[in-house]
Coordinates of C-alpha atoms and ligand atoms in Angstrom, one line a residue:
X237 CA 22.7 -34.9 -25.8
X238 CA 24.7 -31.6 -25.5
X239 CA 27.1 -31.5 -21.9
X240 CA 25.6 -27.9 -21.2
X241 CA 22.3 -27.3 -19.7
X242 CA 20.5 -25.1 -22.6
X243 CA 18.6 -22.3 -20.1
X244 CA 18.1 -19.0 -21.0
X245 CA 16.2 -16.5 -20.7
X246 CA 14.1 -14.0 -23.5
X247 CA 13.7 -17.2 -25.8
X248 CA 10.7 -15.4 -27.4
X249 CA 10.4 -12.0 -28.9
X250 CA 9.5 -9.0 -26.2
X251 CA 5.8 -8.7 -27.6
X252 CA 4.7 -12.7 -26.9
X253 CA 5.7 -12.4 -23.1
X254 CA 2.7 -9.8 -22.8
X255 CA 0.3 -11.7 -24.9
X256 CA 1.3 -15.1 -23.1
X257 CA 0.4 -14.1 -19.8
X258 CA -2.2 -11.8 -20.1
X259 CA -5.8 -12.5 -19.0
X260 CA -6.6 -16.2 -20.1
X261 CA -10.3 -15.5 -19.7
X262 CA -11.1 -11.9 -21.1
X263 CA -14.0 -10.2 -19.4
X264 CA -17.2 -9.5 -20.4
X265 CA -19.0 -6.5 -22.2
X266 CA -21.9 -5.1 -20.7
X267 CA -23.8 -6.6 -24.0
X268 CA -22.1 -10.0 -23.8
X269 CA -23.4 -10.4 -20.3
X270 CA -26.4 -9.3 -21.1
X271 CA -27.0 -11.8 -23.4
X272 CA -25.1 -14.8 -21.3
X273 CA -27.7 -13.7 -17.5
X274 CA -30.5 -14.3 -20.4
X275 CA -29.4 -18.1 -20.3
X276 CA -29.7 -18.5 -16.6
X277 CA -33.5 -20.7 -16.0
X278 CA -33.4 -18.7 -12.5
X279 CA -33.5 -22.2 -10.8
X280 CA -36.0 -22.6 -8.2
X281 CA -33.5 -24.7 -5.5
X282 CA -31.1 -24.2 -8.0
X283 CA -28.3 -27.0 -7.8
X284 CA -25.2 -24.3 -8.7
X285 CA -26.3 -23.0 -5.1
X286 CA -25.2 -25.9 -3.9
X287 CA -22.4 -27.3 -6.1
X288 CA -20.4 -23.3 -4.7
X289 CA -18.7 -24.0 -1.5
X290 CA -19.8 -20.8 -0.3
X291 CA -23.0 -20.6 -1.3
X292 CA -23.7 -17.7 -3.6
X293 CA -26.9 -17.1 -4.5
X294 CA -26.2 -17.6 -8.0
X295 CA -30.2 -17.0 -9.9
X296 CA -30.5 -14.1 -7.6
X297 CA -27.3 -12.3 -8.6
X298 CA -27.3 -13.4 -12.2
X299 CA -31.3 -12.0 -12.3
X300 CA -29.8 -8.8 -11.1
X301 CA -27.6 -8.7 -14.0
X302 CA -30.0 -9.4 -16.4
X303 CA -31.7 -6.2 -15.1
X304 CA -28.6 -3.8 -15.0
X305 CA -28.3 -3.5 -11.2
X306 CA -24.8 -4.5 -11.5
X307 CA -23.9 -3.6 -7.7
X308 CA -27.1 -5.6 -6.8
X309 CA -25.4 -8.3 -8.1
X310 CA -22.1 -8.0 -6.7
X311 CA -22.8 -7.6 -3.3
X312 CA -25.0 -10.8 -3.2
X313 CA -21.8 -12.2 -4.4
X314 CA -19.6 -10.4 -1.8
X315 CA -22.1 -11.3 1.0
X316 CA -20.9 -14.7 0.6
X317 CA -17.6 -14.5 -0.7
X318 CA -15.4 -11.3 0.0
X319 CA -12.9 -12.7 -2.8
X320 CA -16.0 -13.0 -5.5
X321 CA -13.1 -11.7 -8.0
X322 CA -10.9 -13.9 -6.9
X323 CA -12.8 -16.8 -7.0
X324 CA -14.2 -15.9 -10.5
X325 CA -10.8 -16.2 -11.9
X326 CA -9.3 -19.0 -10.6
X327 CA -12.6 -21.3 -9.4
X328 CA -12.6 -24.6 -11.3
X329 CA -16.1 -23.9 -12.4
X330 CA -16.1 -26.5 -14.3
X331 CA -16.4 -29.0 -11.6
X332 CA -18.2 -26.9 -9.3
X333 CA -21.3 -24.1 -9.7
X334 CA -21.1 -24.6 -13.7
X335 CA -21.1 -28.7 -13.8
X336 CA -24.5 -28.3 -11.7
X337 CA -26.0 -25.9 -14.4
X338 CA -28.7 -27.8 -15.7
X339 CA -28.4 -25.6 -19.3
X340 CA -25.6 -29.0 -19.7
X341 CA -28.3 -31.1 -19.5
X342 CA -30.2 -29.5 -22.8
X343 CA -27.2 -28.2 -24.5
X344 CA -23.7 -29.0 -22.8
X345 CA -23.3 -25.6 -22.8
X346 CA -23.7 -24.7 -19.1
X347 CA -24.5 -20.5 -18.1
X348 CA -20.8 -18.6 -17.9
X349 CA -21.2 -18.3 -14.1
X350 CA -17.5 -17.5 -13.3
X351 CA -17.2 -14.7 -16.3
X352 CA -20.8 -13.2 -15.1
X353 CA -19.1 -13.3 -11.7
X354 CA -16.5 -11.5 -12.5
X355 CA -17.9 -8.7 -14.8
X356 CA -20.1 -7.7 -11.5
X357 CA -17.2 -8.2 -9.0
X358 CA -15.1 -6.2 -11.2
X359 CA -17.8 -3.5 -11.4
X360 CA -17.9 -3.3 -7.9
X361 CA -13.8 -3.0 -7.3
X362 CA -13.9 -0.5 -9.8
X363 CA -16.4 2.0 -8.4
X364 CA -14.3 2.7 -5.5
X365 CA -15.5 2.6 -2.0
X366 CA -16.4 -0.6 -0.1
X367 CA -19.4 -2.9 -0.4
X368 CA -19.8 -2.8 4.0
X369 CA -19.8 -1.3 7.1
X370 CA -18.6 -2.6 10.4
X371 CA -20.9 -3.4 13.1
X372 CA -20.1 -1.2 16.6
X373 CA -17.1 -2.0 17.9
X374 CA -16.8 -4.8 20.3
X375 CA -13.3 -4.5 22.0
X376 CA -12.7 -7.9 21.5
X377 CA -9.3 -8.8 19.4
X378 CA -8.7 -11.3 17.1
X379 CA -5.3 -12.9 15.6
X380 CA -5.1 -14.0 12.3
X381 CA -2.1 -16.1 11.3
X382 CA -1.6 -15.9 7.5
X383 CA -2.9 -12.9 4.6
X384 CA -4.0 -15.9 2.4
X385 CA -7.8 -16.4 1.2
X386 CA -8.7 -18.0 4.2
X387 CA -6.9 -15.4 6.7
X388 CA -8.3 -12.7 4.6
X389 CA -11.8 -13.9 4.4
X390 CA -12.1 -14.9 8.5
X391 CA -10.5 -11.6 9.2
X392 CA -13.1 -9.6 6.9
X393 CA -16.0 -11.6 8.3
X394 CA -14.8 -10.3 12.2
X395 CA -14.1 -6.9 11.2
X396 CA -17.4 -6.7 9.7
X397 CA -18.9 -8.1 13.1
X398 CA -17.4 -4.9 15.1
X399 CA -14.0 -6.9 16.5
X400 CA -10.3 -5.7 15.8
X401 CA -8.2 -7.9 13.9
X402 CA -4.3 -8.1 13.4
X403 CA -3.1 -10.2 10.7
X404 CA 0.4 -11.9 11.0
X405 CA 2.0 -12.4 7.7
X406 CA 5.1 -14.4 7.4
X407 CA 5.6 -12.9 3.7
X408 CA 6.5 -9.5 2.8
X409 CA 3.1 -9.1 0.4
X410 CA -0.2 -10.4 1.2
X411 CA -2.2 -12.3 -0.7
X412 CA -1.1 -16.2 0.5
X413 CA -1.0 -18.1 -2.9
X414 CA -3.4 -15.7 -5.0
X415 CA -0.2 -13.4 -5.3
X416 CA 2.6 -16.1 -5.2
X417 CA 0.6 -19.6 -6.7
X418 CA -2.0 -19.2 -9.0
X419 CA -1.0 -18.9 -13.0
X420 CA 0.4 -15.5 -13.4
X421 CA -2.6 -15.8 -16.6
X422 CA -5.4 -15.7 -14.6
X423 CA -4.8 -12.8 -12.1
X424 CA -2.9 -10.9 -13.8
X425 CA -2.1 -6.9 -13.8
X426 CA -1.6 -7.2 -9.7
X427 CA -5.2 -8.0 -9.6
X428 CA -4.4 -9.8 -6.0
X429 CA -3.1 -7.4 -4.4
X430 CA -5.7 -4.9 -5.6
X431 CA -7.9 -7.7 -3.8
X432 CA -6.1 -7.2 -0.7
X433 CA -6.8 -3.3 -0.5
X434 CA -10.7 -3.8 -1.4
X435 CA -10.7 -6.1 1.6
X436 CA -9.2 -3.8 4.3
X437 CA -11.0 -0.7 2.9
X438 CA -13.9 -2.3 5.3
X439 CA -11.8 -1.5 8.5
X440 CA -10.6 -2.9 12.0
X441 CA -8.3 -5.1 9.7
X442 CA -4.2 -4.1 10.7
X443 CA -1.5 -6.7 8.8
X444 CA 1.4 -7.2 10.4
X445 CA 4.0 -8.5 7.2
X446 CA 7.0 -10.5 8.2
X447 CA 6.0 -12.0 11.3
X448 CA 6.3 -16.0 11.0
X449 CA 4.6 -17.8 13.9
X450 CA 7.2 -20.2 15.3
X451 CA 9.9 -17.8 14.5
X452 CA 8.7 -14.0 15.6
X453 CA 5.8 -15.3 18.3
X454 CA 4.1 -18.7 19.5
X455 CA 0.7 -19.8 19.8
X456 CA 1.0 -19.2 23.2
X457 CA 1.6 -15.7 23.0
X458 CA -1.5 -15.0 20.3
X459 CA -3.8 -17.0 23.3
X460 CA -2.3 -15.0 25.7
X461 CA -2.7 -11.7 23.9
X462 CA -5.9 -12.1 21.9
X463 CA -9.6 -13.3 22.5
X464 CA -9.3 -15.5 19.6
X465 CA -6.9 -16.8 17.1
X466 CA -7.6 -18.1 13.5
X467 CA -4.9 -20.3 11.9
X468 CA -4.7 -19.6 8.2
X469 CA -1.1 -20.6 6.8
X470 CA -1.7 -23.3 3.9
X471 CA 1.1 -25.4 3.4
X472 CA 4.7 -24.2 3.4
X473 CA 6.5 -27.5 2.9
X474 CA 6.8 -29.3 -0.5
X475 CA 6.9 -33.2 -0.8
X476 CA 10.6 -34.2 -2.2
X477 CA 10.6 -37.4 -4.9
X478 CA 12.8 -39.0 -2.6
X479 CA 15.5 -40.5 -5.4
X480 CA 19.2 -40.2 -6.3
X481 CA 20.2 -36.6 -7.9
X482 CA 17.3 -35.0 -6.6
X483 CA 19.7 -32.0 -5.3
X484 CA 20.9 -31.6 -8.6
X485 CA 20.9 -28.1 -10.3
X486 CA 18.2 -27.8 -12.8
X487 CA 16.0 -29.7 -10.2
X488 CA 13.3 -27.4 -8.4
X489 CA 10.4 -27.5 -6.4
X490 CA 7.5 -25.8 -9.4
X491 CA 6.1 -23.5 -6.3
X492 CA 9.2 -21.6 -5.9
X493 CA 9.7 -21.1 -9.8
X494 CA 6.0 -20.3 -9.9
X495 CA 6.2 -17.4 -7.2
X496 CA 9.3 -16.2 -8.6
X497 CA 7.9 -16.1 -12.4
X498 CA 4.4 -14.5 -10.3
X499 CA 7.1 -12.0 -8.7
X500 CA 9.2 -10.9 -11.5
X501 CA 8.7 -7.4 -13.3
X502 CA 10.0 -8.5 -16.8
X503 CA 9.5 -12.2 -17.6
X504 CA 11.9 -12.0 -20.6
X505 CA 14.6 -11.8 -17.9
X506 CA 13.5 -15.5 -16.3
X507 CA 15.6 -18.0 -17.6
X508 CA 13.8 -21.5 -18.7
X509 CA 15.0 -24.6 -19.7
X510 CA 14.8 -25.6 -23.4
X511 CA 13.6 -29.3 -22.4
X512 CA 11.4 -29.5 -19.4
X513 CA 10.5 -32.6 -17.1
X514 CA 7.2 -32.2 -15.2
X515 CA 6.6 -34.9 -12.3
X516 CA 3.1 -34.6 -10.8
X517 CA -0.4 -34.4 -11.9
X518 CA -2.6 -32.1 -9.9
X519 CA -3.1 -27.7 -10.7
X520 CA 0.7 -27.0 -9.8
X521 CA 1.7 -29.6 -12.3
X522 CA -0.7 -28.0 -14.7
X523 CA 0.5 -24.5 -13.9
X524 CA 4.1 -25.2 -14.0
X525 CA 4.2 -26.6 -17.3
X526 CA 1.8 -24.3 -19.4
X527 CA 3.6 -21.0 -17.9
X528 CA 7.1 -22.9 -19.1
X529 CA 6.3 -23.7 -22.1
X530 CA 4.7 -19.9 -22.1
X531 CA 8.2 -18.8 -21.6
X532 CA 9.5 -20.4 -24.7
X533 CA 10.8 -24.1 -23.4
X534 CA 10.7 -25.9 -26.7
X535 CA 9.8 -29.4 -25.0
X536 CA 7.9 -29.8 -21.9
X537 CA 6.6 -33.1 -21.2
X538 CA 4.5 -33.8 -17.7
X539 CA 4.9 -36.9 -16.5
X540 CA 2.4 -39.0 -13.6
X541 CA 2.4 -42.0 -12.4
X542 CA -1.4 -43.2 -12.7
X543 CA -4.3 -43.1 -15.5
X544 CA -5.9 -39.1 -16.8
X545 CA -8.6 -40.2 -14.6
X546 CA -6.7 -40.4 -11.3
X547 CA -5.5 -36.7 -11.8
X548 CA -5.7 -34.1 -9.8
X549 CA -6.5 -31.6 -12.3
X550 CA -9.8 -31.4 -14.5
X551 CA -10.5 -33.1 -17.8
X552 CA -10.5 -28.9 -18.9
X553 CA -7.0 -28.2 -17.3
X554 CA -5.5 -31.5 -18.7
X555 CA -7.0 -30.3 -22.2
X556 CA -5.9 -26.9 -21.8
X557 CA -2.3 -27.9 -20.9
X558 CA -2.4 -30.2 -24.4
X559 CA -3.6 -26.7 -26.4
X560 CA -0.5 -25.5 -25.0
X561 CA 1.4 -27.4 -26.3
X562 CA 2.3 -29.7 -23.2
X563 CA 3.1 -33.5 -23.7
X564 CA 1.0 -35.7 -20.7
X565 CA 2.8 -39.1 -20.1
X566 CA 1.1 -41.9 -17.9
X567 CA 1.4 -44.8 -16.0
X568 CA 5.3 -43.8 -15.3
X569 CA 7.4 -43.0 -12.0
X570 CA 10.1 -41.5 -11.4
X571 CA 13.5 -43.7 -10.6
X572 CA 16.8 -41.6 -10.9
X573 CA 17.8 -38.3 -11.4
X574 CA 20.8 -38.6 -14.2
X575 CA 23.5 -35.2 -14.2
X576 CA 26.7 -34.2 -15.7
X577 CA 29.0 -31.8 -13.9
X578 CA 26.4 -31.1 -11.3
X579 CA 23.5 -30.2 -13.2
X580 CA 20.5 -32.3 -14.0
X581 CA 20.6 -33.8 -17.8
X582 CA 17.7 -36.7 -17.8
X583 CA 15.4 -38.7 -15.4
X584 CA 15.2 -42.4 -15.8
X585 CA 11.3 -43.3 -15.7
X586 CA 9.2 -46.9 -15.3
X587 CA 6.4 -47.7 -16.2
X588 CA 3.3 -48.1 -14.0
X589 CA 0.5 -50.2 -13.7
X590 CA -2.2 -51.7 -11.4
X591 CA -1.2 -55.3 -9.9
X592 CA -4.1 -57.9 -9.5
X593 CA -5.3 -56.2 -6.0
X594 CA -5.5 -52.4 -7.7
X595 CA -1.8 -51.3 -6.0
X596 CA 0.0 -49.2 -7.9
X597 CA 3.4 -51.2 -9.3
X598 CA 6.1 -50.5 -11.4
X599 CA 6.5 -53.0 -14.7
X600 CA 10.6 -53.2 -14.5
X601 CA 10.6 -51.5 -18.3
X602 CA 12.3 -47.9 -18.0
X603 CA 12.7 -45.4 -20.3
X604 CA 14.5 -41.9 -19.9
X605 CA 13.8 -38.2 -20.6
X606 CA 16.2 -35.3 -21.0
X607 CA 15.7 -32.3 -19.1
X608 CA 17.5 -29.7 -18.8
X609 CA 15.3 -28.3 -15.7
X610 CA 13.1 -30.6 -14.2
X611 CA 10.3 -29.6 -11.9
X612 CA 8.8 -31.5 -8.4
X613 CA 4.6 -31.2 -8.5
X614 CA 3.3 -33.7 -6.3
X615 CA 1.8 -32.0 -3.5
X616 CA 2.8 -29.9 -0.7
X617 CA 2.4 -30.2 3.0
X618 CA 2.1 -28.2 6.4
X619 CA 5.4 -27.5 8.1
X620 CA 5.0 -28.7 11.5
X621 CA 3.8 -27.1 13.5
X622 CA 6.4 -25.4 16.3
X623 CA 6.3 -27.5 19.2
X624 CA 8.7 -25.4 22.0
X625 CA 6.9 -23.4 24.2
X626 CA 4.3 -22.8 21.9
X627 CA 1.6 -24.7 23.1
X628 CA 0.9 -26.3 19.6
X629 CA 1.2 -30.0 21.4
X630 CA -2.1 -29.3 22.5
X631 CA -3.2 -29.0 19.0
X632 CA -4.4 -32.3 17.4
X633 CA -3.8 -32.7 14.2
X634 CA -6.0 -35.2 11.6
X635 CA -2.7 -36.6 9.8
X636 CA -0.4 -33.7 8.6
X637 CA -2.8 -30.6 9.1
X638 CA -4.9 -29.3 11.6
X639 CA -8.1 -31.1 12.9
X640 CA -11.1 -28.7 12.6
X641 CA -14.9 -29.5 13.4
X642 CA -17.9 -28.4 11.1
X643 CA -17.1 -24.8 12.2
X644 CA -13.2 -24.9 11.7
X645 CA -13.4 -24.7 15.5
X646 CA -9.9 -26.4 16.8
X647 CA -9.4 -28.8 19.8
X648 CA -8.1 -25.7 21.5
X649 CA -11.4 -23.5 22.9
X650 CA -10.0 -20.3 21.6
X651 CA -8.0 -21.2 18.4
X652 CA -9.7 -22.3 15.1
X653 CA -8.2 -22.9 11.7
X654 CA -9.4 -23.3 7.8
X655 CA -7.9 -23.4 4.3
X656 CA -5.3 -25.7 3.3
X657 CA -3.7 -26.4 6.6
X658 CA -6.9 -28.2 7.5
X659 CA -8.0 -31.6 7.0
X660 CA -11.4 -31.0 5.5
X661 CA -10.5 -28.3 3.0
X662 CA -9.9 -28.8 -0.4
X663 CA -7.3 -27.2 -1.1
X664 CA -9.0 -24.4 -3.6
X665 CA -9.2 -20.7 -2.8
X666 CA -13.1 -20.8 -3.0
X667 CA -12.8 -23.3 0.1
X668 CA -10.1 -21.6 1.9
X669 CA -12.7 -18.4 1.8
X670 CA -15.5 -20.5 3.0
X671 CA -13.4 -21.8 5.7
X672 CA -12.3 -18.3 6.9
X673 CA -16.0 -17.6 6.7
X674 CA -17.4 -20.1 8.7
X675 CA -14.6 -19.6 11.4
X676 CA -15.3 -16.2 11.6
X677 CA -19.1 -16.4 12.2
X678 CA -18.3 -19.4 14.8
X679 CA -15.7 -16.9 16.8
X680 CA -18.0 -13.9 16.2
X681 CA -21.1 -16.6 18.2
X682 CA -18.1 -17.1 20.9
X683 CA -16.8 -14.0 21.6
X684 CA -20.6 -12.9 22.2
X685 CA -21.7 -15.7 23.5
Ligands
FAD971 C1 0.6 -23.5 -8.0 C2 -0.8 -23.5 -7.4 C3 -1.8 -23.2 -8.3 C4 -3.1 -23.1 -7.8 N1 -4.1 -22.8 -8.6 C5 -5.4 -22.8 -8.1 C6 -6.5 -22.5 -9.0 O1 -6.3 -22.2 -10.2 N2 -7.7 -22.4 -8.5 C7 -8.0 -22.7 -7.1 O2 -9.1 -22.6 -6.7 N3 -7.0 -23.0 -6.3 C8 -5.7 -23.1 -6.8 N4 -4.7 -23.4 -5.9 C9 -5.0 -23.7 -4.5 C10 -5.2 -22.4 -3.7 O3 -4.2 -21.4 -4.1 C11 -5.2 -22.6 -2.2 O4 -6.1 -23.6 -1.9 C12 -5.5 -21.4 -1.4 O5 -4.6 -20.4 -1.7 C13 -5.4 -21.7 0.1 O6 -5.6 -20.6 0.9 P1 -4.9 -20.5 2.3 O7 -5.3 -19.1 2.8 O8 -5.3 -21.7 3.1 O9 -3.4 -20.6 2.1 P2 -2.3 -19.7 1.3 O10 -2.9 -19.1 0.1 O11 -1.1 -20.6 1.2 O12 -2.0 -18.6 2.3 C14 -1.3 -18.8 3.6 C15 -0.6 -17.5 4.1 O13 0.0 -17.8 5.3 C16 1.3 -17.3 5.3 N5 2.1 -18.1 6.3 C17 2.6 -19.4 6.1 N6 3.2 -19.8 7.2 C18 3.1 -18.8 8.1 C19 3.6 -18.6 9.5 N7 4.3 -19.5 10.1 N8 3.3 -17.4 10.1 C20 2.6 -16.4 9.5 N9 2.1 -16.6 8.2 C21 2.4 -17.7 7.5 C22 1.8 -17.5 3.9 O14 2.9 -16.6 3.6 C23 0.5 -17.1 3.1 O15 0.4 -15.7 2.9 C24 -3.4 -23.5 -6.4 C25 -2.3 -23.8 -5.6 C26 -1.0 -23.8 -6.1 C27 0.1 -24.2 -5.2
SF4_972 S1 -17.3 -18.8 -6.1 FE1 -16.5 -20.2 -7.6 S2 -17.9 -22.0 -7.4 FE2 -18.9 -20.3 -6.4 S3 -20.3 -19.4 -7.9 FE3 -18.4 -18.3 -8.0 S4 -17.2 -19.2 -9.6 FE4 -18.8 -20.7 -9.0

């Protein structure tokens, strides 16, 4: 084991940066979607309805395809899902509208929804001009806390109903995780920011950037101010391992590294370990360690603590993380973080198993990996919510996020709340939008009401 951490940057040559991170899905020609709407059985109660946790009429925009109305098809897509692009991208569609596709039933090859998704969303961005108009105004203002998919998709929904809406954004760019979370290989070219400006081009939308609830205003003061508040601001905290040497250098929390690769102008310039340690087993572990080894880490193994079945991430995400060129090691937690002159060198591992009554238990037997960075996947959580003189006590909470009912409606009458800071979501963009969706049709009912 060398005594210096080996990280540097521009470990590959200039031209492999661009073709590492560029679009991981390619699009669509107008003759290959053609061919792929042909598929579609145009389900009568089709089950892909149903399997999308916004409900896009899926036959119906695919038909439109199939006959060249291309903005036909898009804005049944947009109708239920303003980030349609978004979602096309990034959507595990291989658990959700495309496992339903009953094409797997005859020849395990289910209909491309997400690409056919995205060549009409794409269509549709690209024309210029936006998809609706807002209803007559109402007076009525609404606060949005948080420019992520679920702010962004409640505060389209009101503007579209005729009420104003300001958006407070903690971050300097909008965009929540689409611009700082999501591999930099499947939105790229500053697709989500190009997102962002289709969104507001509907009007009655203003975003307020660098205003942090808790730290530049309270709860109290958006009830006091506005007719309505949303609370859209996912999960800012990150769960720590807990262990010796976790504050050693080398050691970092993978969503920082992954909005700081997501934010930088010339990867070549971001510096990467040549041996990478992984702990964790859900999309960010996934993420992390594909867009490391990406950068030219020669070694990155991901480690987690239970069987391939128990991850987080699909069967298709664990695959694509082995075509990368990833290692996957199970049944082993973390124990110690080893260093030498105050940077990380190796983590000292046992193995796992299930005890007689299905707990999760270590075996005693240990083994050890060097790393010179190592990176913390296993989940993140919602800050707390401000407590002093912000009226948040009044908030209940369902464990660590925000307790919502079926309409993301709050236990505060004029306050709801959706996407990842909320205990029924699911912590995937297509689910933040739904919740911001549903919100915004349950305060629309209220204000009116
Ligand atoms: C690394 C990673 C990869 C992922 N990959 C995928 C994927 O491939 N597919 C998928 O479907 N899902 C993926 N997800 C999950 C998906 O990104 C989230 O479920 C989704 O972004 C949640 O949306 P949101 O609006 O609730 O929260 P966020 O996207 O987190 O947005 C919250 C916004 O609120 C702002 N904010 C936070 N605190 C405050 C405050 N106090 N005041 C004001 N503003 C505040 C934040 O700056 C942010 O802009 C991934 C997540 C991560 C971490
Ligand atoms: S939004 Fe996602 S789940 Fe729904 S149809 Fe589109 S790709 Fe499938």
């Amino acid at each position: 084991m060398g005594t210096q951490p080996d990280i540097a940057a521009g470990r590959l040559p200039d031209s492999a940066y661009a073709e590492n991170f560029s679009d991981v899905h390619p699009p669509l020609d107008r003759k290959a979607a053609l061919v792929e709407s042909s598929r579609c059985y145009f389900c009568y109660d089709a089950p892909c309805i149903e399997a999308c946790p916004t409900g896009i009429d899926i036959p119906s925009f695919i038909r439109k395809i199939s006959t060249d109305n291309v903005r036909g098809a898009a804005q049944d897509i947009l109708n239920e899902n303003i980030m349609g692009g978004a979602c096309a991208r990034v959507c595990p569609t291989e658990v959700l509208c495309q496992e339903a596709c009953v094409r797997n039933t005859q020849e395990n090859k289910p209909v491309q929804i997400g690409l056919l998704q995205r060549y009409a969303t794409d269509a549709a961005m690209d024309h210029g001009g936006h998809p609706f108009t807002r209803a007559e105004t109402t007076g009525k203002r609404v606060a949005v806390v948080g420019a992520g998919p679920a702010g962004l998709s409640c505060a389209h929904r009101l503007a579209m109903h005729g009420h104003d809406v300001v958006v407070l954004e903690a971050r300097s760019k909008d965009g929540g995780l689409n611009e700082y979370g999501i591999a930099a290989y499947k939105v790229p070219e500053d697709f989500a920011q190009r997102e962002v400006g289709f969104i507001l081009a509907v009007g009655g939308i203003e975003i307020r950037n660098n205003q942090a609830l808790g730290r530049d205003f309270s709860l109290a003061d958006l009830r006091r101010d506005y007719d309505a508040v949303f609370l859209g601001m996912g999960l800012g905290g990150v769960r720590g391992l807990g262990l010796d040497g976790e504050d050693l250098e080398g050691v970092h929390n993978a969503v920082d590294f992954i909005a700081e690769l997501r934010q930088s102008d010339d990867l070549r310039s971001l510096p990467v370990g040549r041996k990478i340690v992984v702990i964790g087993g859900g999309n960010t572990a996934i993420d992390i360690a594909v867009q490391t080894k990406r950068l030219g880490a020669e070694d990155v193994t991901l480690v987690y603590r239970r069987g391939a079945e128990a991850m987080s991430a699909t069967g298709h995400e664990q695959e694509f993380a082995q075509v990368n060129g990833v290692k996957i090691k199970h049944w082993a937690q973390p124990r110690q973080l080893r260093g030498m002159s105050g940077h990380v060198t190796d983590i000292v591992f046992e193995y796992t198993q299930l005890d007689e009554s299905g707990r999760l238990a270590g075996t005693g037997d240990a083994f050890s990996l060097q790393a010179d960075m190592v990176f913390k996947a296993i989940g993140q959580e919602m800050l707390p919510l401000p407590q002093a003189n912000g009226g948040a006590e009044l908030l209940e909470m369902d464990g660590a996020c925000i307790a919502v009912n079926e309409e993301r409606k709050t236990s505060l009458s004029d306050v709801w709340a959706g996407g990842d800071c909320v205990s029924v979501s699911e912590d995937l963009t297509v689910a933040a939008v739904q919740d911001g969706k549903l919100a915004a049709e349950s305060i629309n009912r209220s204000l009116r009401s």
